[in-house]
Amino acid sequence: MSIPIPYGQHISIEKRLFSSDFCMSSMQVMIDYYNIGYIISGDRYVITPVETYSYHKGDVALAPPLFFHRTFSNSNEPYESILIKFTSDFVKPFIDVIGENEFKNFYNSKAFHFTQKTQQKILNMFEDMLNEYQKKTCYKELILQGMLFHLFTTIMEEHIPTSNNMKKNDTPLTKPIIEILYYLEYHYQENPTLLQMSKMINISEGHLSRLFHSQLGISYSKYLNNLKIEHVKILLLKTDKSIMDIALDTGYCNSEYLSVNFKKNTGMTPKDFRIQGKKCHIKP
């Protein structure tokens, strides 16, 4: 699960750097915000429930709200990007002008390519927005809104028309699995069992177990644990809650069990992760 936009804000911008072998541990869902990012280096391969596609250095990648996906490295280069997240309300004035269908088609493109000259222009626009975001001014979001709308129109007007590089999945996620993934995003802290999930979608527990592993490449229990750990990371970095309170909020019976599980998954204790995150701006 990606970190949400900070409370009270309508946009957030960050520069991210990951190792060349970085990949998402499992399918994840965007929350209620849009993503748009410029790829400074690296190549990514994306899997969604129904299709796969790739994007590369110099591309702009987009993702709408509630977008289920998983990304993998597609090269030996470190993955560096500038990522902009914004709410539906923030972009509404732009949608009102160009129309919902046009904006939906824009985001359905998933990735845009540019000439080398235009790549530098687009990168400069992302960097200017990052610099503006880091300022502490009263009118920051108003300025960023105008900059974002200018970015949209520049992408629309100056991208290179290319053949669609999307391919339909050979084994797309089935409706039962997608229903479970959505359910877990909002009920993970209740620790729903595989049996409970199988009853919810009216298939046998054994069949669901096989479906889950074949379509996600991971067992149900491992996926649920990974999802809980991602939510723990968010609470560690975005709140001052105690480890015990975070354990209770995320479905762990106590702080000791959470700490053991967290260290096994990340190599750090929750306390060390929080301390290092505040120093180095770790992203879950």
PDB file of C-alpha atoms in Angstrom:
ATOM      1  CA  MET A   1       0.000   0.000   0.000  1.00  0.00           C
ATOM      2  CA  SER A   2       1.324   3.420  -0.935  1.00  0.00           C
ATOM      3  CA  ILE A   3       1.626   6.209   1.631  1.00  0.00           C
ATOM      4  CA  PRO A   4      -1.432   8.475   1.494  1.00  0.00           C
ATOM      5  CA  ILE A   5      -1.324  12.233   1.016  1.00  0.00           C
ATOM      6  CA  PRO A   6      -0.696  13.907   4.405  1.00  0.00           C
ATOM      7  CA  TYR A   7      -3.855  14.846   6.266  1.00  0.00           C
ATOM      8  CA  GLY A   8      -5.174  18.275   5.350  1.00  0.00           C
ATOM      9  CA  GLN A   9      -3.296  18.429   2.050  1.00  0.00           C
ATOM     10  CA  HIS A  10      -4.551  17.902  -1.510  1.00  0.00           C
ATOM     11  CA  ILE A  11      -1.175  17.252  -3.135  1.00  0.00           C
ATOM     12  CA  SER A  12       2.175  15.768  -2.171  1.00  0.00           C
ATOM     13  CA  ILE A  13       5.419  15.526  -4.143  1.00  0.00           C
ATOM     14  CA  GLU A  14       8.486  13.423  -3.409  1.00  0.00           C
ATOM     15  CA  LYS A  15      11.690  12.323  -5.070  1.00  0.00           C
ATOM     16  CA  ARG A  16      12.263   8.594  -4.677  1.00  0.00           C
ATOM     17  CA  LEU A  17      15.282   6.366  -5.213  1.00  0.00           C
ATOM     18  CA  PHE A  18      15.215   2.559  -5.067  1.00  0.00           C
ATOM     19  CA  SER A  19      17.781  -0.120  -5.839  1.00  0.00           C
ATOM     20  CA  SER A  20      17.785  -1.746  -9.265  1.00  0.00           C
ATOM     21  CA  ASP A  21      16.156  -4.901  -7.899  1.00  0.00           C
ATOM     22  CA  PHE A  22      13.304  -3.121  -6.113  1.00  0.00           C
ATOM     23  CA  CYS A  23       9.881  -4.652  -6.647  1.00  0.00           C
ATOM     24  CA  MET A  24       6.574  -4.449  -4.837  1.00  0.00           C
ATOM     25  CA  SER A  25       6.170  -7.472  -2.570  1.00  0.00           C
ATOM     26  CA  SER A  26       2.605  -8.099  -3.726  1.00  0.00           C
ATOM     27  CA  MET A  27      -0.331  -6.528  -5.556  1.00  0.00           C
ATOM     28  CA  GLN A  28      -1.194  -3.188  -3.972  1.00  0.00           C
ATOM     29  CA  VAL A  29      -3.986  -0.673  -4.369  1.00  0.00           C
ATOM     30  CA  MET A  30      -3.810   3.084  -4.660  1.00  0.00           C
ATOM     31  CA  ILE A  31      -6.065   4.841  -2.193  1.00  0.00           C
ATOM     32  CA  ASP A  32      -8.298   7.755  -3.184  1.00  0.00           C
ATOM     33  CA  TYR A  33      -5.735   9.800  -5.078  1.00  0.00           C
ATOM     34  CA  TYR A  34      -4.105  10.085  -8.496  1.00  0.00           C
ATOM     35  CA  ASN A  35      -0.421   9.451  -9.208  1.00  0.00           C
ATOM     36  CA  ILE A  36       1.751  10.977 -11.906  1.00  0.00           C
ATOM     37  CA  GLY A  37       5.503  10.477 -11.957  1.00  0.00           C
ATOM     38  CA  TYR A  38       8.564  11.236 -14.060  1.00  0.00           C
ATOM     39  CA  ILE A  39      11.052   8.370 -14.410  1.00  0.00           C
ATOM     40  CA  ILE A  40      14.571   9.770 -13.950  1.00  0.00           C
ATOM     41  CA  SER A  41      16.261   6.379 -14.257  1.00  0.00           C
ATOM     42  CA  GLY A  42      15.339   2.720 -14.392  1.00  0.00           C
ATOM     43  CA  ASP A  43      12.751   0.601 -16.176  1.00  0.00           C
ATOM     44  CA  ARG A  44       9.585  -0.818 -14.641  1.00  0.00           C
ATOM     45  CA  TYR A  45       7.265  -3.646 -15.590  1.00  0.00           C
ATOM     46  CA  VAL A  46       3.702  -3.333 -14.304  1.00  0.00           C
ATOM     47  CA  ILE A  47       1.098  -6.025 -13.709  1.00  0.00           C
ATOM     48  CA  THR A  48      -2.565  -5.126 -13.204  1.00  0.00           C
ATOM     49  CA  PRO A  49      -5.566  -7.439 -12.916  1.00  0.00           C
ATOM     50  CA  VAL A  50      -6.152  -7.398 -16.674  1.00  0.00           C
ATOM     51  CA  GLU A  51      -3.008  -6.154 -18.405  1.00  0.00           C
ATOM     52  CA  THR A  52       0.742  -5.676 -18.276  1.00  0.00           C
ATOM     53  CA  TYR A  53       2.881  -2.823 -19.566  1.00  0.00           C
ATOM     54  CA  SER A  54       6.249  -1.128 -19.046  1.00  0.00           C
ATOM     55  CA  TYR A  55       7.690   2.355 -18.702  1.00  0.00           C
ATOM     56  CA  HIS A  56      11.249   3.632 -18.875  1.00  0.00           C
ATOM     57  CA  LYS A  57      13.680   6.441 -18.203  1.00  0.00           C
ATOM     58  CA  GLY A  58      12.274   9.693 -19.585  1.00  0.00           C
ATOM     59  CA  ASP A  59       8.653   8.503 -19.473  1.00  0.00           C
ATOM     60  CA  VAL A  60       5.764   9.856 -17.449  1.00  0.00           C
ATOM     61  CA  ALA A  61       3.707   7.171 -15.699  1.00  0.00           C
ATOM     62  CA  LEU A  62       0.159   7.654 -14.418  1.00  0.00           C
ATOM     63  CA  ALA A  63      -2.145   5.755 -12.083  1.00  0.00           C
ATOM     64  CA  PRO A  64      -5.758   6.616 -11.146  1.00  0.00           C
ATOM     65  CA  PRO A  65      -7.397   6.093  -7.731  1.00  0.00           C
ATOM     66  CA  LEU A  66      -8.077   2.510  -6.594  1.00  0.00           C
ATOM     67  CA  PHE A  67      -5.575   1.153  -9.110  1.00  0.00           C
ATOM     68  CA  PHE A  68      -4.468  -2.412  -8.308  1.00  0.00           C
ATOM     69  CA  HIS A  69      -0.973  -3.100  -9.559  1.00  0.00           C
ATOM     70  CA  ARG A  70       2.417  -4.597  -8.879  1.00  0.00           C
ATOM     71  CA  THR A  71       5.718  -3.381 -10.345  1.00  0.00           C
ATOM     72  CA  PHE A  72       9.031  -5.109 -11.020  1.00  0.00           C
ATOM     73  CA  SER A  73      12.445  -3.956 -12.150  1.00  0.00           C
ATOM     74  CA  ASN A  74      13.042  -4.389 -15.864  1.00  0.00           C
ATOM     75  CA  SER A  75      16.731  -3.384 -15.945  1.00  0.00           C
ATOM     76  CA  ASN A  76      19.880  -3.169 -13.827  1.00  0.00           C
ATOM     77  CA  GLU A  77      19.536   0.581 -13.266  1.00  0.00           C
ATOM     78  CA  PRO A  78      18.445   2.111  -9.941  1.00  0.00           C
ATOM     79  CA  TYR A  79      14.836   3.286 -10.020  1.00  0.00           C
ATOM     80  CA  GLU A  80      14.570   7.038  -9.442  1.00  0.00           C
ATOM     81  CA  SER A  81      11.482   9.154  -9.947  1.00  0.00           C
ATOM     82  CA  ILE A  82       9.624  12.277  -8.912  1.00  0.00           C
ATOM     83  CA  LEU A  83       6.131  11.295  -7.815  1.00  0.00           C
ATOM     84  CA  ILE A  84       3.146  13.620  -7.540  1.00  0.00           C
ATOM     85  CA  LYS A  85      -0.019  12.538  -5.708  1.00  0.00           C
ATOM     86  CA  PHE A  86      -3.181  14.613  -5.737  1.00  0.00           C
ATOM     87  CA  THR A  87      -6.844  14.279  -4.818  1.00  0.00           C
ATOM     88  CA  SER A  88      -9.879  14.248  -7.081  1.00  0.00           C
ATOM     89  CA  ASP A  89     -11.003  17.609  -5.695  1.00  0.00           C
ATOM     90  CA  PHE A  90      -7.621  19.130  -6.536  1.00  0.00           C
ATOM     91  CA  VAL A  91      -7.922  18.231 -10.227  1.00  0.00           C
ATOM     92  CA  LYS A  92     -11.659  18.893 -10.590  1.00  0.00           C
ATOM     93  CA  PRO A  93     -11.280  22.368 -12.222  1.00  0.00           C
ATOM     94  CA  PHE A  94      -9.126  20.806 -14.946  1.00  0.00           C
ATOM     95  CA  ILE A  95     -11.629  17.990 -15.520  1.00  0.00           C
ATOM     96  CA  ASP A  96     -14.465  20.521 -15.712  1.00  0.00           C
ATOM     97  CA  VAL A  97     -12.675  22.196 -18.627  1.00  0.00           C
ATOM     98  CA  ILE A  98     -11.543  19.185 -20.694  1.00  0.00           C
ATOM     99  CA  GLY A  99     -14.327  16.771 -19.716  1.00  0.00           C
ATOM    100  CA  GLU A 100     -14.389  13.562 -17.684  1.00  0.00           C
ATOM    101  CA  ASN A 101     -13.999  11.256 -20.693  1.00  0.00           C
ATOM    102  CA  GLU A 102     -10.941  13.122 -21.966  1.00  0.00           C
ATOM    103  CA  PHE A 103      -9.295  13.025 -18.551  1.00  0.00           C
ATOM    104  CA  LYS A 104     -10.170   9.342 -18.118  1.00  0.00           C
ATOM    105  CA  ASN A 105      -8.593   8.555 -21.492  1.00  0.00           C
ATOM    106  CA  PHE A 106      -5.536  10.546 -20.472  1.00  0.00           C
ATOM    107  CA  TYR A 107      -5.037   8.411 -17.364  1.00  0.00           C
ATOM    108  CA  ASN A 108      -5.925   5.190 -19.158  1.00  0.00           C
ATOM    109  CA  SER A 109      -2.821   5.721 -21.306  1.00  0.00           C
ATOM    110  CA  LYS A 110      -0.770   4.720 -18.225  1.00  0.00           C
ATOM    111  CA  ALA A 111       2.545   5.994 -19.711  1.00  0.00           C
ATOM    112  CA  PHE A 112       3.710   8.697 -22.116  1.00  0.00           C
ATOM    113  CA  HIS A 113       6.952   8.923 -24.128  1.00  0.00           C
ATOM    114  CA  PHE A 114       8.810  12.037 -25.318  1.00  0.00           C
ATOM    115  CA  THR A 115      11.712  13.182 -27.457  1.00  0.00           C
ATOM    116  CA  GLN A 116      14.978  13.715 -25.605  1.00  0.00           C
ATOM    117  CA  LYS A 117      14.527  17.486 -25.765  1.00  0.00           C
ATOM    118  CA  THR A 118      10.996  17.297 -24.369  1.00  0.00           C
ATOM    119  CA  GLN A 119      12.128  14.864 -21.651  1.00  0.00           C
ATOM    120  CA  GLN A 120      14.331  17.588 -20.189  1.00  0.00           C
ATOM    121  CA  LYS A 121      11.458  20.075 -20.376  1.00  0.00           C
ATOM    122  CA  ILE A 122       9.110  17.691 -18.554  1.00  0.00           C
ATOM    123  CA  LEU A 123      11.755  16.879 -15.939  1.00  0.00           C
ATOM    124  CA  ASN A 124      12.261  20.592 -15.299  1.00  0.00           C
ATOM    125  CA  MET A 125       8.521  20.981 -14.717  1.00  0.00           C
ATOM    126  CA  PHE A 126       8.496  18.136 -12.191  1.00  0.00           C
ATOM    127  CA  GLU A 127      11.560  19.552 -10.415  1.00  0.00           C
ATOM    128  CA  ASP A 128      10.004  23.031 -10.297  1.00  0.00           C
ATOM    129  CA  MET A 129       6.896  21.547  -8.703  1.00  0.00           C
ATOM    130  CA  LEU A 130       9.014  19.642  -6.163  1.00  0.00           C
ATOM    131  CA  ASN A 131      10.845  22.847  -5.243  1.00  0.00           C
ATOM    132  CA  GLU A 132       7.558  24.736  -4.891  1.00  0.00           C
ATOM    133  CA  TYR A 133       6.096  21.950  -2.741  1.00  0.00           C
ATOM    134  CA  GLN A 134       9.023  22.182  -0.325  1.00  0.00           C
ATOM    135  CA  LYS A 135       8.337  25.878   0.330  1.00  0.00           C
ATOM    136  CA  LYS A 136       6.238  26.956   3.307  1.00  0.00           C
ATOM    137  CA  THR A 137       3.933  29.520   1.754  1.00  0.00           C
ATOM    138  CA  CYS A 138       0.227  30.270   2.179  1.00  0.00           C
ATOM    139  CA  TYR A 139      -0.553  29.907  -1.515  1.00  0.00           C
ATOM    140  CA  LYS A 140       1.564  26.838  -2.222  1.00  0.00           C
ATOM    141  CA  GLU A 141      -1.285  24.532  -3.244  1.00  0.00           C
ATOM    142  CA  LEU A 142      -2.867  27.180  -5.467  1.00  0.00           C
ATOM    143  CA  ILE A 143       0.449  27.668  -7.270  1.00  0.00           C
ATOM    144  CA  LEU A 144       0.967  23.899  -7.555  1.00  0.00           C
ATOM    145  CA  GLN A 145      -2.517  23.444  -8.971  1.00  0.00           C
ATOM    146  CA  GLY A 146      -1.712  25.784 -11.849  1.00  0.00           C
ATOM    147  CA  MET A 147       1.667  24.101 -12.384  1.00  0.00           C
ATOM    148  CA  LEU A 148       0.012  20.671 -12.444  1.00  0.00           C
ATOM    149  CA  PHE A 149      -2.562  21.747 -15.030  1.00  0.00           C
ATOM    150  CA  HIS A 150       0.252  23.188 -17.170  1.00  0.00           C
ATOM    151  CA  LEU A 151       2.082  19.862 -16.842  1.00  0.00           C
ATOM    152  CA  PHE A 152      -1.008  17.977 -18.020  1.00  0.00           C
ATOM    153  CA  THR A 153      -1.439  20.112 -21.133  1.00  0.00           C
ATOM    154  CA  THR A 154       2.261  19.883 -21.969  1.00  0.00           C
ATOM    155  CA  ILE A 155       2.134  16.083 -21.764  1.00  0.00           C
ATOM    156  CA  MET A 156      -1.000  15.950 -23.894  1.00  0.00           C
ATOM    157  CA  GLU A 157       0.446  18.221 -26.560  1.00  0.00           C
ATOM    158  CA  GLU A 158       4.068  17.068 -26.730  1.00  0.00           C
ATOM    159  CA  HIS A 159       4.120  13.307 -26.124  1.00  0.00           C
ATOM    160  CA  ILE A 160       5.204  10.975 -28.897  1.00  0.00           C
ATOM    161  CA  PRO A 161       2.262   9.005 -30.324  1.00  0.00           C
ATOM    162  CA  THR A 162       3.252   5.332 -30.061  1.00  0.00           C
ATOM    163  CA  SER A 163       1.589   1.988 -30.436  1.00  0.00           C
ATOM    164  CA  ASN A 164       0.080   0.770 -27.180  1.00  0.00           C
ATOM    165  CA  ASN A 165       2.562  -1.410 -25.272  1.00  0.00           C
ATOM    166  CA  MET A 166      -0.123  -2.918 -23.053  1.00  0.00           C
ATOM    167  CA  LYS A 167      -0.818  -6.633 -23.214  1.00  0.00           C
ATOM    168  CA  LYS A 168      -3.796  -8.370 -21.735  1.00  0.00           C
ATOM    169  CA  ASN A 169      -2.771 -10.776 -18.993  1.00  0.00           C
ATOM    170  CA  ASP A 170      -2.705 -14.442 -19.950  1.00  0.00           C
ATOM    171  CA  THR A 171      -4.117 -15.182 -16.501  1.00  0.00           C
ATOM    172  CA  PRO A 172      -5.911 -12.045 -15.329  1.00  0.00           C
ATOM    173  CA  LEU A 173      -6.940 -11.767 -11.729  1.00  0.00           C
ATOM    174  CA  THR A 174     -10.345 -13.307 -11.358  1.00  0.00           C
ATOM    175  CA  LYS A 175     -13.260 -11.484  -9.793  1.00  0.00           C
ATOM    176  CA  PRO A 176     -13.098 -13.493  -6.517  1.00  0.00           C
ATOM    177  CA  ILE A 177      -9.444 -12.576  -5.995  1.00  0.00           C
ATOM    178  CA  ILE A 178     -10.004  -8.904  -6.787  1.00  0.00           C
ATOM    179  CA  GLU A 179     -12.950  -8.827  -4.368  1.00  0.00           C
ATOM    180  CA  ILE A 180     -10.755 -10.285  -1.648  1.00  0.00           C
ATOM    181  CA  LEU A 181      -7.934  -7.811  -2.266  1.00  0.00           C
ATOM    182  CA  TYR A 182     -10.323  -4.885  -1.980  1.00  0.00           C
ATOM    183  CA  TYR A 183     -11.842  -6.376   1.169  1.00  0.00           C
ATOM    184  CA  LEU A 184      -8.453  -6.897   2.800  1.00  0.00           C
ATOM    185  CA  GLU A 185      -7.444  -3.274   2.205  1.00  0.00           C
ATOM    186  CA  TYR A 186     -10.230  -2.184   4.555  1.00  0.00           C
ATOM    187  CA  HIS A 187     -10.459  -5.171   6.926  1.00  0.00           C
ATOM    188  CA  TYR A 188      -6.868  -6.433   7.241  1.00  0.00           C
ATOM    189  CA  GLN A 189      -6.750  -5.466  10.945  1.00  0.00           C
ATOM    190  CA  GLU A 190      -9.537  -7.984  11.617  1.00  0.00           C
ATOM    191  CA  ASN A 191      -7.236 -10.818  10.466  1.00  0.00           C
ATOM    192  CA  PRO A 192      -9.851 -12.505   8.258  1.00  0.00           C
ATOM    193  CA  THR A 193      -8.977 -16.157   7.688  1.00  0.00           C
ATOM    194  CA  LEU A 194      -8.781 -17.952   4.380  1.00  0.00           C
ATOM    195  CA  LEU A 195     -11.861 -19.919   5.412  1.00  0.00           C
ATOM    196  CA  GLN A 196     -13.802 -16.712   6.082  1.00  0.00           C
ATOM    197  CA  MET A 197     -12.786 -15.359   2.685  1.00  0.00           C
ATOM    198  CA  SER A 198     -13.780 -18.588   0.954  1.00  0.00           C
ATOM    199  CA  LYS A 199     -17.231 -18.387   2.524  1.00  0.00           C
ATOM    200  CA  MET A 200     -17.563 -14.743   1.528  1.00  0.00           C
ATOM    201  CA  ILE A 201     -17.054 -15.558  -2.157  1.00  0.00           C
ATOM    202  CA  ASN A 202     -18.692 -18.987  -1.949  1.00  0.00           C
ATOM    203  CA  ILE A 203     -15.830 -21.252  -3.034  1.00  0.00           C
ATOM    204  CA  SER A 204     -13.919 -23.927  -1.134  1.00  0.00           C
ATOM    205  CA  GLU A 205     -10.980 -22.995   1.060  1.00  0.00           C
ATOM    206  CA  GLY A 206      -8.637 -25.255  -0.895  1.00  0.00           C
ATOM    207  CA  HIS A 207      -9.694 -23.823  -4.239  1.00  0.00           C
ATOM    208  CA  LEU A 208      -9.251 -20.279  -2.970  1.00  0.00           C
ATOM    209  CA  SER A 209      -5.781 -21.112  -1.680  1.00  0.00           C
ATOM    210  CA  ARG A 210      -4.743 -22.420  -5.095  1.00  0.00           C
ATOM    211  CA  LEU A 211      -6.301 -19.419  -6.879  1.00  0.00           C
ATOM    212  CA  PHE A 212      -4.559 -16.960  -4.606  1.00  0.00           C
ATOM    213  CA  HIS A 213      -1.128 -18.507  -5.065  1.00  0.00           C
ATOM    214  CA  SER A 214      -1.454 -19.015  -8.813  1.00  0.00           C
ATOM    215  CA  GLN A 215      -2.618 -15.456  -9.507  1.00  0.00           C
ATOM    216  CA  LEU A 216      -0.553 -13.501  -6.970  1.00  0.00           C
ATOM    217  CA  GLY A 217       2.494 -15.732  -6.591  1.00  0.00           C
ATOM    218  CA  ILE A 218       2.138 -15.701  -2.814  1.00  0.00           C
ATOM    219  CA  SER A 219       0.078 -17.491  -0.182  1.00  0.00           C
ATOM    220  CA  TYR A 220      -2.952 -15.851   1.395  1.00  0.00           C
ATOM    221  CA  SER A 221      -1.349 -15.693   4.846  1.00  0.00           C
ATOM    222  CA  LYS A 222       1.852 -14.182   3.466  1.00  0.00           C
ATOM    223  CA  TYR A 223      -0.081 -11.560   1.500  1.00  0.00           C
ATOM    224  CA  LEU A 224      -2.131 -10.576   4.563  1.00  0.00           C
ATOM    225  CA  ASN A 225       0.989 -10.309   6.702  1.00  0.00           C
ATOM    226  CA  ASN A 226       2.770  -8.167   4.078  1.00  0.00           C
ATOM    227  CA  LEU A 227      -0.269  -5.907   3.854  1.00  0.00           C
ATOM    228  CA  LYS A 228      -0.340  -5.436   7.625  1.00  0.00           C
ATOM    229  CA  ILE A 229       3.378  -4.629   7.683  1.00  0.00           C
ATOM    230  CA  GLU A 230       2.859  -1.945   5.018  1.00  0.00           C
ATOM    231  CA  HIS A 231       0.180  -0.316   7.177  1.00  0.00           C
ATOM    232  CA  VAL A 232       2.476  -0.524  10.206  1.00  0.00           C
ATOM    233  CA  LYS A 233       5.158   1.340   8.243  1.00  0.00           C
ATOM    234  CA  ILE A 234       2.715   4.115   7.387  1.00  0.00           C
ATOM    235  CA  LEU A 235       1.662   4.531  11.020  1.00  0.00           C
ATOM    236  CA  LEU A 236       5.283   4.524  12.191  1.00  0.00           C
ATOM    237  CA  LEU A 237       6.236   7.294   9.772  1.00  0.00           C
ATOM    238  CA  LYS A 238       3.054   9.354   9.739  1.00  0.00           C
ATOM    239  CA  THR A 239       1.926   9.240  13.392  1.00  0.00           C
ATOM    240  CA  ASP A 240       3.399   9.391  16.899  1.00  0.00           C
ATOM    241  CA  LYS A 241       1.393   6.404  18.098  1.00  0.00           C
ATOM    242  CA  SER A 242       3.097   3.938  20.414  1.00  0.00           C
ATOM    243  CA  ILE A 243       4.167   0.535  19.111  1.00  0.00           C
ATOM    244  CA  MET A 244       1.442  -1.042  21.241  1.00  0.00           C
ATOM    245  CA  ASP A 245      -1.264   1.193  19.783  1.00  0.00           C
ATOM    246  CA  ILE A 246      -0.014   0.494  16.251  1.00  0.00           C
ATOM    247  CA  ALA A 247      -0.057  -3.228  16.989  1.00  0.00           C
ATOM    248  CA  LEU A 248      -3.676  -3.035  18.096  1.00  0.00           C
ATOM    249  CA  ASP A 249      -4.637  -0.825  15.145  1.00  0.00           C
ATOM    250  CA  THR A 250      -3.177  -3.276  12.625  1.00  0.00           C
ATOM    251  CA  GLY A 251      -4.418  -6.549  14.063  1.00  0.00           C
ATOM    252  CA  TYR A 252      -1.423  -7.740  16.069  1.00  0.00           C
ATOM    253  CA  CYS A 253      -2.187  -9.089  19.514  1.00  0.00           C
ATOM    254  CA  ASN A 254       0.653  -7.183  21.209  1.00  0.00           C
ATOM    255  CA  SER A 255       3.713  -5.057  20.519  1.00  0.00           C
ATOM    256  CA  GLU A 256       6.128  -7.955  21.045  1.00  0.00           C
ATOM    257  CA  TYR A 257       4.506 -10.042  18.318  1.00  0.00           C
ATOM    258  CA  LEU A 258       4.455  -7.046  16.001  1.00  0.00           C
ATOM    259  CA  SER A 259       8.144  -6.322  16.630  1.00  0.00           C
ATOM    260  CA  VAL A 260       9.210  -9.902  15.900  1.00  0.00           C
ATOM    261  CA  ASN A 261       7.132 -10.016  12.730  1.00  0.00           C
ATOM    262  CA  PHE A 262       8.281  -6.569  11.611  1.00  0.00           C
ATOM    263  CA  LYS A 263      11.980  -7.346  12.066  1.00  0.00           C
ATOM    264  CA  LYS A 264      11.605 -10.645  10.231  1.00  0.00           C
ATOM    265  CA  ASN A 265      10.008  -8.789   7.314  1.00  0.00           C
ATOM    266  CA  THR A 266      12.165  -5.646   7.179  1.00  0.00           C
ATOM    267  CA  GLY A 267      15.369  -6.427   9.073  1.00  0.00           C
ATOM    268  CA  MET A 268      14.644  -3.592  11.540  1.00  0.00           C
ATOM    269  CA  THR A 269      12.635  -3.178  14.704  1.00  0.00           C
ATOM    270  CA  PRO A 270       9.656  -0.814  14.471  1.00  0.00           C
ATOM    271  CA  LYS A 271      11.497   1.666  16.704  1.00  0.00           C
ATOM    272  CA  ASP A 272      14.624   1.650  14.525  1.00  0.00           C
ATOM    273  CA  PHE A 273      12.511   1.963  11.371  1.00  0.00           C
ATOM    274  CA  ARG A 274      10.760   5.041  12.786  1.00  0.00           C
ATOM    275  CA  ILE A 275      14.031   6.673  13.871  1.00  0.00           C
ATOM    276  CA  GLN A 276      15.779   6.000  10.557  1.00  0.00           C
ATOM    277  CA  GLY A 277      12.691   7.049   8.614  1.00  0.00           C
ATOM    278  CA  LYS A 278      12.613  10.453  10.285  1.00  0.00           C
ATOM    279  CA  LYS A 279      16.288  10.940   9.514  1.00  0.00           C
ATOM    280  CA  CYS A 280      16.346   9.600   5.953  1.00  0.00           C
ATOM    281  CA  HIS A 281      12.707   9.926   4.849  1.00  0.00           C
ATOM    282  CA  ILE A 282      12.231   6.169   4.378  1.00  0.00           C
ATOM    283  CA  LYS A 283       9.198   5.299   2.272  1.00  0.00           C
ATOM    284  CA  PRO A 284       7.314   2.044   2.944  1.00  0.00           C
TER     285      PRO A 284
END
